[in-house]
Amino acid sequence: MGHAILDILTLLGGLSLCIYGMTVMSEGILKLFGAQIRASLRTLSKHRIAGFWFGDWVTMLIQSSSAAIMMAVGFVSTGMLTISQSIALIMGANVGTTITAWVVALFGYSMPVGYLAVPLILFGMPFYFFSNVRRKPVGETLIGIALMILGFTLFIEHMPLPSDYSSLYSQFEFLSGWSFGSVLLFVVIGILFTILLQSSAATIILSMALCASGWISFYMAAALVIGDNVGTTLTPIFGSDKANVTARRASYAHLFFNLFGMVWALALLYPVADMILGLVGSITTPASLALGIAAYHTLFNLLTSFLLIGFVRQIDGLLQKLIPVNSEDDEEVHLSFIHGGILSTSELSVEEARKEAVLFGERCMRMLQLTDEFVHMSHTSDAFAHAFSRIEKYEKITDRLELEIVRYLNSVDRSSLSEHMASRVLSLYKVVDELESIGDSCYNIARAVVRSKEAGVVFIKMQNNNIDRMLELTKEAMSQMVQLIQKRELTQADMYRIYNQEDLVNNLRNLYRDQNIGNIQAGYYSFQSGVLYMEIISGCENVCDYIVNVLEALAEQNAEPIEID
């Protein structure tokens, strides 16, 4: 019994070490080539074929299809890519993720390279301890590769033979003896195992090891592969109720892709499996079986992509019908990019938070527009109460968004960040704090309007004109902020423009304040009217101050503001 427990712990430890190695390697590669990858993604993904091959190449490089897919979703959310273009990239990412199976099959079974793990760590350690931020990721990449090799080698070498556990093997034989029912059962097992570990690579390695060691047949291993492909799409689906329409459509596009693949793969499971077994060799050695699993995994994704690549527009149209845009869809707490998971990297985590901050700014823009409309509504209309309720809801959402983004930033491992990315984290803390303050100011403006209606205060024409002028200037400043936080670099001209806008608003606030005192003394309107009027004017001025604070925070991070990637 003790020996069995030790075997299980060793297998789980080897699998965990392999997954951790992939994470470390992915972090290192993203630090080395992340900027180039994102820049290329913007350009190459605009054509479906180029996007397909680029998604394939990027996923093979960083060993994370979720990272490539998340970048694509970010571009779609900001209009840089269409859903159709992102679907092509998702297809490519599905093909690229099969490289993990080939690495394990070739270097774990056919040409074992476990002996290289320690030398790779030895070569990587000096780079890892360099203070130079450009060299340290080289060490992380080498160490990550070494840990991945060490992990799957440990897993393969300690996979027991069926003869060692005959009673357990009889249970596997029983589960495999239900003909096509067993195939469906192993598909479900593959789905559940992938959801549990949030790693499709882990399920592939497990299916490969079980098949190569003789625990299950090649057909059952192929069923696990099918389940793995479906399971990897379900984690984001489960959390899609907290995502925006674009993110949900992208998640369901990924699910549709793999469900379509599952249908044809189940229908042709036995002939396709027999064909692959014939190609890898008539003698079914562990190495040939492992290569066969890798080949089946690649064929599944490659053939599915080729069958669907010509129908991306139709898939896009179907998703638009299934997931329509709700007019109040933005009035919920939607974290569109923050997902986390086992294979999330620190660099990728900062990118996720960065995109959330940009969408946070866009939400503040919509809240200000709603506040502007609210100022001019008649308090006797049903729309007045509904609009104020929406503004209250927006204010609570901005509080929640700040809390969620800050909580996520707190969870990022700072020690694994480059110096530049660490400065971005500090900048993001201030950005989300100032954006939340913008939400508070908009809410305060709306409350002043409500109090004026409740008190029966009617602003004279001059007051209304001044309020309109301040709101217009504030909306212009907000629009500039939303545009600037999406730029690659803030220039001095950008900052001067926003500073001039703030100076204009400050001067008008001072002018209106001085005029307000004289108008009250002259009896043009009541003291109460003047107080509520200046609350609205000051609220607009406060919003502009927070806008400047946001842009100053972005300018502090090595002159590289938040951009949508």
Short mmCIF file of C-alpha atoms in Angstrom, two decimals, residues 153-535:
data_model
loop_
_atom_site.label_atom_id
_atom_site.label_comp_id
_atom_site.label_asym_id
_atom_site.label_seq_id
_atom_site.Cartn_x
_atom_site.Cartn_y
_atom_site.Cartn_z
CA THR A 153 10.96 12.19 -17.68
CA LEU A 154 10.14 11.51 -14.03
CA PHE A 155 6.51 10.87 -14.94
CA ILE A 156 7.39 8.46 -17.75
CA GLU A 157 10.04 6.56 -15.82
CA HIS A 158 7.81 6.02 -12.77
CA MET A 159 4.67 5.04 -14.66
CA PRO A 160 4.07 1.50 -13.33
CA LEU A 161 3.29 -1.44 -15.60
CA PRO A 162 -0.14 -3.11 -15.48
CA SER A 163 1.49 -6.31 -14.19
CA ASP A 164 2.52 -4.42 -11.04
CA TYR A 165 -1.09 -3.64 -10.18
CA SER A 166 -3.16 -6.42 -11.70
CA SER A 167 -6.32 -5.64 -9.74
CA LEU A 168 -6.25 -2.01 -10.83
CA TYR A 169 -5.54 -3.06 -14.42
CA SER A 170 -8.65 -5.25 -14.36
CA GLN A 171 -10.67 -2.12 -13.57
CA PHE A 172 -9.18 -0.35 -16.59
CA GLU A 173 -10.03 -3.38 -18.74
CA PHE A 174 -13.59 -3.29 -17.40
CA LEU A 175 -13.99 0.39 -18.26
CA SER A 176 -12.54 -0.22 -21.72
CA GLY A 177 -14.85 -3.15 -22.51
CA TRP A 178 -18.02 -1.25 -23.32
CA SER A 179 -17.25 -0.69 -27.00
CA PHE A 180 -18.26 2.83 -28.06
CA GLY A 181 -19.63 3.50 -24.59
CA SER A 182 -16.07 3.26 -23.27
CA VAL A 183 -14.95 5.79 -25.86
CA LEU A 184 -17.55 8.28 -24.62
CA LEU A 185 -16.57 7.56 -21.01
CA PHE A 186 -12.91 8.33 -21.69
CA VAL A 187 -13.91 11.52 -23.54
CA VAL A 188 -15.71 12.64 -20.37
CA ILE A 189 -12.70 11.66 -18.24
CA GLY A 190 -10.44 13.73 -20.52
CA ILE A 191 -12.77 16.73 -20.19
CA LEU A 192 -12.94 16.49 -16.38
CA PHE A 193 -9.19 15.97 -15.95
CA THR A 194 -8.39 19.00 -18.12
CA ILE A 195 -10.87 21.19 -16.23
CA LEU A 196 -9.45 19.99 -12.91
CA LEU A 197 -5.81 20.81 -13.77
CA GLN A 198 -6.58 23.69 -16.17
CA SER A 199 -3.85 22.23 -18.38
CA SER A 200 -4.43 20.41 -21.64
CA ALA A 201 -0.74 19.41 -21.68
CA ALA A 202 -1.20 17.40 -18.47
CA THR A 203 -4.02 15.35 -20.01
CA ILE A 204 -2.00 14.69 -23.17
CA ILE A 205 1.02 13.51 -21.16
CA LEU A 206 -1.24 11.28 -19.04
CA SER A 207 -2.95 9.71 -22.07
CA MET A 208 0.43 9.14 -23.71
CA ALA A 209 1.89 7.48 -20.61
CA LEU A 210 -1.15 5.27 -19.99
CA CYS A 211 -1.19 4.09 -23.59
CA ALA A 212 2.58 3.57 -23.86
CA SER A 213 2.62 1.57 -20.63
CA GLY A 214 -0.25 -0.65 -21.70
CA TRP A 215 -2.91 0.53 -19.25
CA ILE A 216 -5.33 1.59 -21.99
CA SER A 217 -5.62 0.96 -25.72
CA PHE A 218 -4.71 3.50 -28.37
CA TYR A 219 -8.42 4.05 -29.02
CA MET A 220 -9.12 4.99 -25.41
CA ALA A 221 -6.06 7.26 -25.39
CA ALA A 222 -7.42 8.97 -28.51
CA ALA A 223 -10.73 9.47 -26.67
CA LEU A 224 -8.82 11.17 -23.82
CA VAL A 225 -7.24 13.48 -26.40
CA ILE A 226 -10.68 14.39 -27.76
CA GLY A 227 -11.91 15.14 -24.24
CA ASP A 228 -8.78 17.18 -23.55
CA ASN A 229 -9.50 19.45 -26.52
CA VAL A 230 -13.07 20.08 -25.36
CA GLY A 231 -12.11 20.47 -21.69
CA THR A 232 -9.57 23.20 -22.38
CA THR A 233 -12.38 25.41 -23.73
CA LEU A 234 -14.77 24.99 -20.80
CA THR A 235 -12.89 26.86 -18.06
CA PRO A 236 -13.37 30.28 -19.76
CA ILE A 237 -16.96 29.29 -20.63
CA PHE A 238 -17.76 28.73 -16.95
CA GLY A 239 -16.57 32.25 -16.19
CA SER A 240 -18.08 33.90 -19.25
CA ASP A 241 -21.05 35.31 -17.33
CA LYS A 242 -18.57 37.83 -15.93
CA ALA A 243 -17.10 38.68 -19.33
CA ASN A 244 -18.22 41.14 -21.97
CA VAL A 245 -19.91 40.14 -25.22
CA THR A 246 -16.65 39.99 -27.17
CA ALA A 247 -14.95 37.73 -24.65
CA ARG A 248 -17.98 35.42 -24.52
CA ARG A 249 -18.11 35.16 -28.30
CA ALA A 250 -14.39 34.33 -28.47
CA SER A 251 -14.80 31.70 -25.74
CA TYR A 252 -17.74 30.10 -27.51
CA ALA A 253 -15.89 30.21 -30.84
CA HIS A 254 -13.14 28.14 -29.20
CA LEU A 255 -15.77 25.73 -27.83
CA PHE A 256 -17.53 25.48 -31.21
CA PHE A 257 -14.23 24.65 -32.90
CA ASN A 258 -13.49 21.75 -30.55
CA LEU A 259 -17.06 20.45 -30.43
CA PHE A 260 -17.05 20.26 -34.23
CA GLY A 261 -13.74 18.41 -34.04
CA MET A 262 -15.16 16.04 -31.43
CA VAL A 263 -18.09 15.12 -33.72
CA TRP A 264 -15.96 14.09 -36.69
CA ALA A 265 -13.28 12.54 -34.48
CA LEU A 266 -15.80 10.29 -32.70
CA ALA A 267 -17.43 9.33 -36.00
CA LEU A 268 -14.08 8.34 -37.52
CA LEU A 269 -12.23 7.30 -34.36
CA TYR A 270 -11.41 3.72 -35.28
CA PRO A 271 -10.38 4.19 -38.95
CA VAL A 272 -8.30 7.27 -38.16
CA ALA A 273 -6.64 5.56 -35.17
CA ASP A 274 -5.88 2.48 -37.31
CA MET A 275 -4.38 4.68 -40.02
CA ILE A 276 -2.09 6.42 -37.51
CA LEU A 277 -1.02 3.10 -35.97
CA GLY A 278 -0.16 1.90 -39.45
CA LEU A 279 1.95 4.98 -40.08
CA VAL A 280 3.95 4.84 -36.84
CA GLY A 281 4.82 1.16 -37.28
CA SER A 282 3.40 -2.31 -37.03
CA ILE A 283 5.31 -3.00 -33.80
CA THR A 284 3.57 -1.03 -31.07
CA THR A 285 6.46 0.01 -28.86
CA PRO A 286 6.02 2.70 -26.18
CA ALA A 287 7.82 5.15 -28.48
CA SER A 288 5.59 4.39 -31.47
CA LEU A 289 2.44 4.66 -29.35
CA ALA A 290 3.57 8.00 -27.95
CA LEU A 291 4.28 9.29 -31.44
CA GLY A 292 0.87 8.00 -32.50
CA ILE A 293 -0.88 10.00 -29.73
CA ALA A 294 1.05 13.13 -30.77
CA ALA A 295 0.09 12.53 -34.41
CA TYR A 296 -3.57 12.03 -33.48
CA HIS A 297 -3.61 15.22 -31.41
CA THR A 298 -2.13 17.18 -34.31
CA LEU A 299 -4.45 15.61 -36.88
CA PHE A 300 -7.50 16.40 -34.73
CA ASN A 301 -6.69 20.12 -34.58
CA LEU A 302 -5.21 20.46 -38.06
CA LEU A 303 -8.08 18.76 -39.87
CA THR A 304 -10.68 20.64 -37.82
CA SER A 305 -8.96 23.91 -38.72
CA PHE A 306 -8.85 23.10 -42.43
CA LEU A 307 -12.53 22.13 -42.40
CA LEU A 308 -13.60 25.36 -40.66
CA ILE A 309 -11.10 27.98 -41.89
CA GLY A 310 -13.34 28.82 -44.84
CA PHE A 311 -16.39 29.37 -42.62
CA VAL A 312 -15.11 31.87 -40.05
CA ARG A 313 -17.57 34.56 -41.18
CA GLN A 314 -20.46 32.15 -40.87
CA ILE A 315 -19.25 31.16 -37.38
CA ASP A 316 -19.03 34.86 -36.52
CA GLY A 317 -22.61 35.40 -37.71
CA LEU A 318 -23.83 32.43 -35.69
CA LEU A 319 -22.12 33.76 -32.54
CA GLN A 320 -23.69 37.19 -33.04
CA LYS A 321 -27.13 35.57 -33.09
CA LEU A 322 -26.43 33.32 -30.11
CA ILE A 323 -24.76 36.06 -28.03
CA PRO A 324 -26.42 39.38 -28.95
CA VAL A 325 -25.31 42.72 -27.56
CA ASN A 326 -27.38 43.81 -24.57
CA SER A 327 -27.94 47.56 -24.32
CA GLU A 328 -27.07 47.42 -20.63
CA ASP A 329 -24.39 44.76 -20.95
CA ASP A 330 -21.76 47.14 -19.62
CA GLU A 331 -23.71 47.74 -16.41
CA GLU A 332 -22.30 44.68 -14.67
CA VAL A 333 -18.90 43.97 -13.17
CA HIS A 334 -17.13 42.41 -16.15
CA LEU A 335 -13.47 41.49 -15.91
CA SER A 336 -12.88 40.68 -19.53
CA PHE A 337 -9.21 39.72 -19.50
CA ILE A 338 -8.37 38.60 -15.98
CA HIS A 339 -8.75 34.84 -15.85
CA GLY A 340 -5.72 33.37 -14.08
CA GLY A 341 -5.14 29.64 -14.03
CA ILE A 342 -2.22 27.28 -13.62
CA LEU A 343 -0.38 28.45 -16.72
CA SER A 344 -0.81 32.19 -16.14
CA THR A 345 2.53 34.02 -16.06
CA SER A 346 3.48 37.18 -14.17
CA GLU A 347 4.15 39.13 -17.37
CA LEU A 348 0.85 37.94 -18.80
CA SER A 349 -0.93 38.86 -15.56
CA VAL A 350 0.25 42.48 -15.89
CA GLU A 351 -1.00 42.52 -19.48
CA GLU A 352 -4.39 41.26 -18.31
CA ALA A 353 -4.65 43.96 -15.63
CA ARG A 354 -3.45 46.57 -18.10
CA LYS A 355 -6.28 45.81 -20.52
CA GLU A 356 -8.81 45.84 -17.69
CA ALA A 357 -7.63 49.35 -16.78
CA VAL A 358 -8.20 50.53 -20.35
CA LEU A 359 -11.75 49.14 -20.36
CA PHE A 360 -12.23 50.72 -16.92
CA GLY A 361 -11.45 54.11 -18.52
CA GLU A 362 -13.93 53.48 -21.32
CA ARG A 363 -16.59 52.61 -18.76
CA CYS A 364 -15.91 55.91 -16.94
CA MET A 365 -16.41 57.68 -20.27
CA ARG A 366 -19.82 56.07 -20.66
CA MET A 367 -20.72 56.99 -17.08
CA LEU A 368 -19.86 60.64 -17.75
CA GLN A 369 -21.99 60.62 -20.92
CA LEU A 370 -24.89 59.17 -18.95
CA THR A 371 -24.40 61.86 -16.29
CA ASP A 372 -24.49 64.58 -18.97
CA GLU A 373 -27.79 63.21 -20.29
CA PHE A 374 -29.15 62.98 -16.76
CA VAL A 375 -28.49 66.68 -16.04
CA HIS A 376 -30.91 67.69 -18.80
CA MET A 377 -33.73 65.25 -17.94
CA SER A 378 -37.07 66.31 -16.52
CA HIS A 379 -37.40 65.07 -12.94
CA THR A 380 -41.05 64.19 -13.53
CA SER A 381 -40.27 61.59 -16.20
CA ASP A 382 -39.82 57.87 -15.51
CA ALA A 383 -36.50 58.05 -17.35
CA PHE A 384 -35.10 60.36 -14.64
CA ALA A 385 -35.36 57.79 -11.85
CA HIS A 386 -34.12 55.00 -14.15
CA ALA A 387 -31.12 57.05 -15.26
CA PHE A 388 -30.12 57.87 -11.68
CA SER A 389 -30.42 54.20 -10.79
CA ARG A 390 -28.03 53.37 -13.64
CA ILE A 391 -25.54 56.00 -12.45
CA GLU A 392 -25.69 54.55 -8.93
CA LYS A 393 -25.04 51.14 -10.40
CA TYR A 394 -22.07 52.45 -12.39
CA GLU A 395 -20.60 53.97 -9.22
CA LYS A 396 -20.79 50.64 -7.41
CA ILE A 397 -19.25 48.93 -10.42
CA THR A 398 -16.28 51.33 -10.44
CA ASP A 399 -15.70 50.54 -6.76
CA ARG A 400 -15.83 46.83 -7.49
CA LEU A 401 -13.58 47.08 -10.53
CA GLU A 402 -10.92 48.91 -8.56
CA LEU A 403 -11.08 46.27 -5.83
CA GLU A 404 -10.84 43.35 -8.26
CA ILE A 405 -7.98 44.79 -10.31
CA VAL A 406 -5.98 45.79 -7.21
CA ARG A 407 -6.57 42.38 -5.68
CA TYR A 408 -5.30 40.78 -8.87
CA LEU A 409 -2.23 43.04 -8.97
CA ASN A 410 -1.49 42.08 -5.37
CA SER A 411 -1.39 38.43 -6.44
CA VAL A 412 1.24 39.02 -9.14
CA ASP A 413 4.67 37.61 -8.30
CA ARG A 414 6.83 40.76 -8.42
CA SER A 415 10.09 38.84 -8.14
CA SER A 416 9.60 37.32 -11.59
CA LEU A 417 8.81 40.64 -13.31
CA SER A 418 11.20 42.65 -15.41
CA GLU A 419 12.05 46.13 -14.15
CA HIS A 420 9.82 47.77 -16.75
CA MET A 421 6.84 45.53 -15.98
CA ALA A 422 7.28 46.16 -12.24
CA SER A 423 6.99 49.90 -12.91
CA ARG A 424 3.80 49.23 -14.83
CA VAL A 425 2.30 47.49 -11.82
CA LEU A 426 2.96 50.53 -9.62
CA SER A 427 1.47 52.78 -12.30
CA LEU A 428 -1.65 50.61 -12.57
CA TYR A 429 -2.36 50.93 -8.85
CA LYS A 430 -2.59 54.71 -9.23
CA VAL A 431 -4.49 54.54 -12.53
CA VAL A 432 -7.33 52.38 -11.20
CA ASP A 433 -7.54 54.50 -8.03
CA GLU A 434 -7.95 57.69 -10.07
CA LEU A 435 -10.49 56.04 -12.39
CA GLU A 436 -12.57 55.02 -9.39
CA SER A 437 -12.45 58.65 -8.21
CA ILE A 438 -13.83 59.72 -11.60
CA GLY A 439 -16.79 57.41 -10.98
CA ASP A 440 -17.33 58.98 -7.55
CA SER A 441 -17.28 62.49 -9.04
CA CYS A 442 -19.83 61.60 -11.72
CA TYR A 443 -22.07 60.16 -9.03
CA ASN A 444 -21.71 63.31 -6.93
CA ILE A 445 -22.76 65.44 -9.92
CA ALA A 446 -25.86 63.27 -10.35
CA ARG A 447 -26.68 63.54 -6.64
CA ALA A 448 -26.46 67.34 -6.83
CA VAL A 449 -28.94 67.26 -9.74
CA VAL A 450 -31.32 65.05 -7.71
CA ARG A 451 -31.15 67.38 -4.71
CA SER A 452 -31.87 70.36 -6.93
CA LYS A 453 -34.98 68.65 -8.32
CA GLU A 454 -36.15 67.58 -4.85
CA ALA A 455 -35.72 71.15 -3.53
CA GLY A 456 -37.62 72.57 -6.48
CA VAL A 457 -34.57 74.53 -7.64
CA VAL A 458 -34.73 75.63 -11.26
CA PHE A 459 -31.45 76.84 -12.71
CA ILE A 460 -31.62 80.01 -14.79
CA LYS A 461 -30.42 80.04 -18.39
CA MET A 462 -26.94 81.34 -17.48
CA GLN A 463 -26.42 78.53 -14.97
CA ASN A 464 -27.54 75.89 -17.46
CA ASN A 465 -25.25 77.30 -20.15
CA ASN A 466 -22.27 77.25 -17.79
CA ILE A 467 -23.03 73.70 -16.69
CA ASP A 468 -23.28 72.63 -20.35
CA ARG A 469 -19.94 74.32 -21.09
CA MET A 470 -18.19 72.55 -18.20
CA LEU A 471 -19.66 69.17 -19.06
CA GLU A 472 -18.63 69.58 -22.70
CA LEU A 473 -15.03 70.42 -21.75
CA THR A 474 -14.97 67.51 -19.28
CA LYS A 475 -16.19 65.08 -21.93
CA GLU A 476 -13.51 66.34 -24.31
CA ALA A 477 -10.85 65.74 -21.64
CA MET A 478 -12.26 62.29 -20.93
CA SER A 479 -12.26 61.43 -24.63
CA GLN A 480 -8.62 62.51 -24.86
CA MET A 481 -7.76 60.31 -21.87
CA VAL A 482 -9.42 57.24 -23.38
CA GLN A 483 -7.51 57.78 -26.62
CA LEU A 484 -4.18 58.43 -24.90
CA ILE A 485 -4.23 55.37 -22.65
CA GLN A 486 -4.44 53.26 -25.81
CA LYS A 487 -1.42 54.93 -27.41
CA ARG A 488 2.00 53.31 -27.41
CA GLU A 489 3.77 56.38 -26.09
CA LEU A 490 2.70 59.64 -24.47
CA THR A 491 4.37 62.63 -26.05
CA GLN A 492 4.97 66.04 -24.53
CA ALA A 493 2.39 67.42 -26.94
CA ASP A 494 -0.18 64.97 -25.55
CA MET A 495 0.51 66.07 -21.98
CA TYR A 496 0.50 69.77 -22.90
CA ARG A 497 -2.88 69.34 -24.58
CA ILE A 498 -4.46 67.75 -21.53
CA TYR A 499 -2.80 70.30 -19.21
CA ASN A 500 -4.25 73.13 -21.33
CA GLN A 501 -7.67 71.51 -21.12
CA GLU A 502 -7.38 71.26 -17.34
CA ASP A 503 -6.23 74.91 -17.07
CA LEU A 504 -9.24 76.02 -19.11
CA VAL A 505 -11.60 74.06 -16.84
CA ASN A 506 -9.91 75.41 -13.68
CA ASN A 507 -10.14 78.99 -14.93
CA LEU A 508 -13.79 78.61 -15.82
CA ARG A 509 -14.53 77.08 -12.41
CA ASN A 510 -12.88 80.07 -10.72
CA LEU A 511 -14.73 82.50 -12.97
CA TYR A 512 -18.11 80.84 -12.35
CA ARG A 513 -17.44 80.73 -8.60
CA ASP A 514 -16.74 84.47 -8.48
CA GLN A 515 -19.79 85.21 -10.63
CA ASN A 516 -21.93 82.93 -8.44
CA ILE A 517 -21.26 85.02 -5.33
CA GLY A 518 -22.23 88.23 -7.13
CA ASN A 519 -25.35 86.68 -8.67
CA ILE A 520 -26.58 85.45 -5.28
CA GLN A 521 -26.00 88.90 -3.76
CA ALA A 522 -27.79 90.52 -6.69
CA GLY A 523 -30.77 88.20 -6.17
CA TYR A 524 -30.63 86.48 -9.55
CA TYR A 525 -31.16 83.14 -7.80
CA SER A 526 -31.25 81.72 -4.29
CA PHE A 527 -28.32 80.72 -2.12
CA GLN A 528 -29.42 77.07 -2.32
CA SER A 529 -29.49 77.26 -6.11
CA GLY A 530 -25.97 78.71 -6.12
CA VAL A 531 -24.61 75.96 -3.84
CA LEU A 532 -26.06 73.12 -5.94
CA TYR A 533 -24.96 74.83 -9.14
CA MET A 534 -21.35 75.07 -7.88
CA GLU A 535 -21.42 71.41 -6.76
#
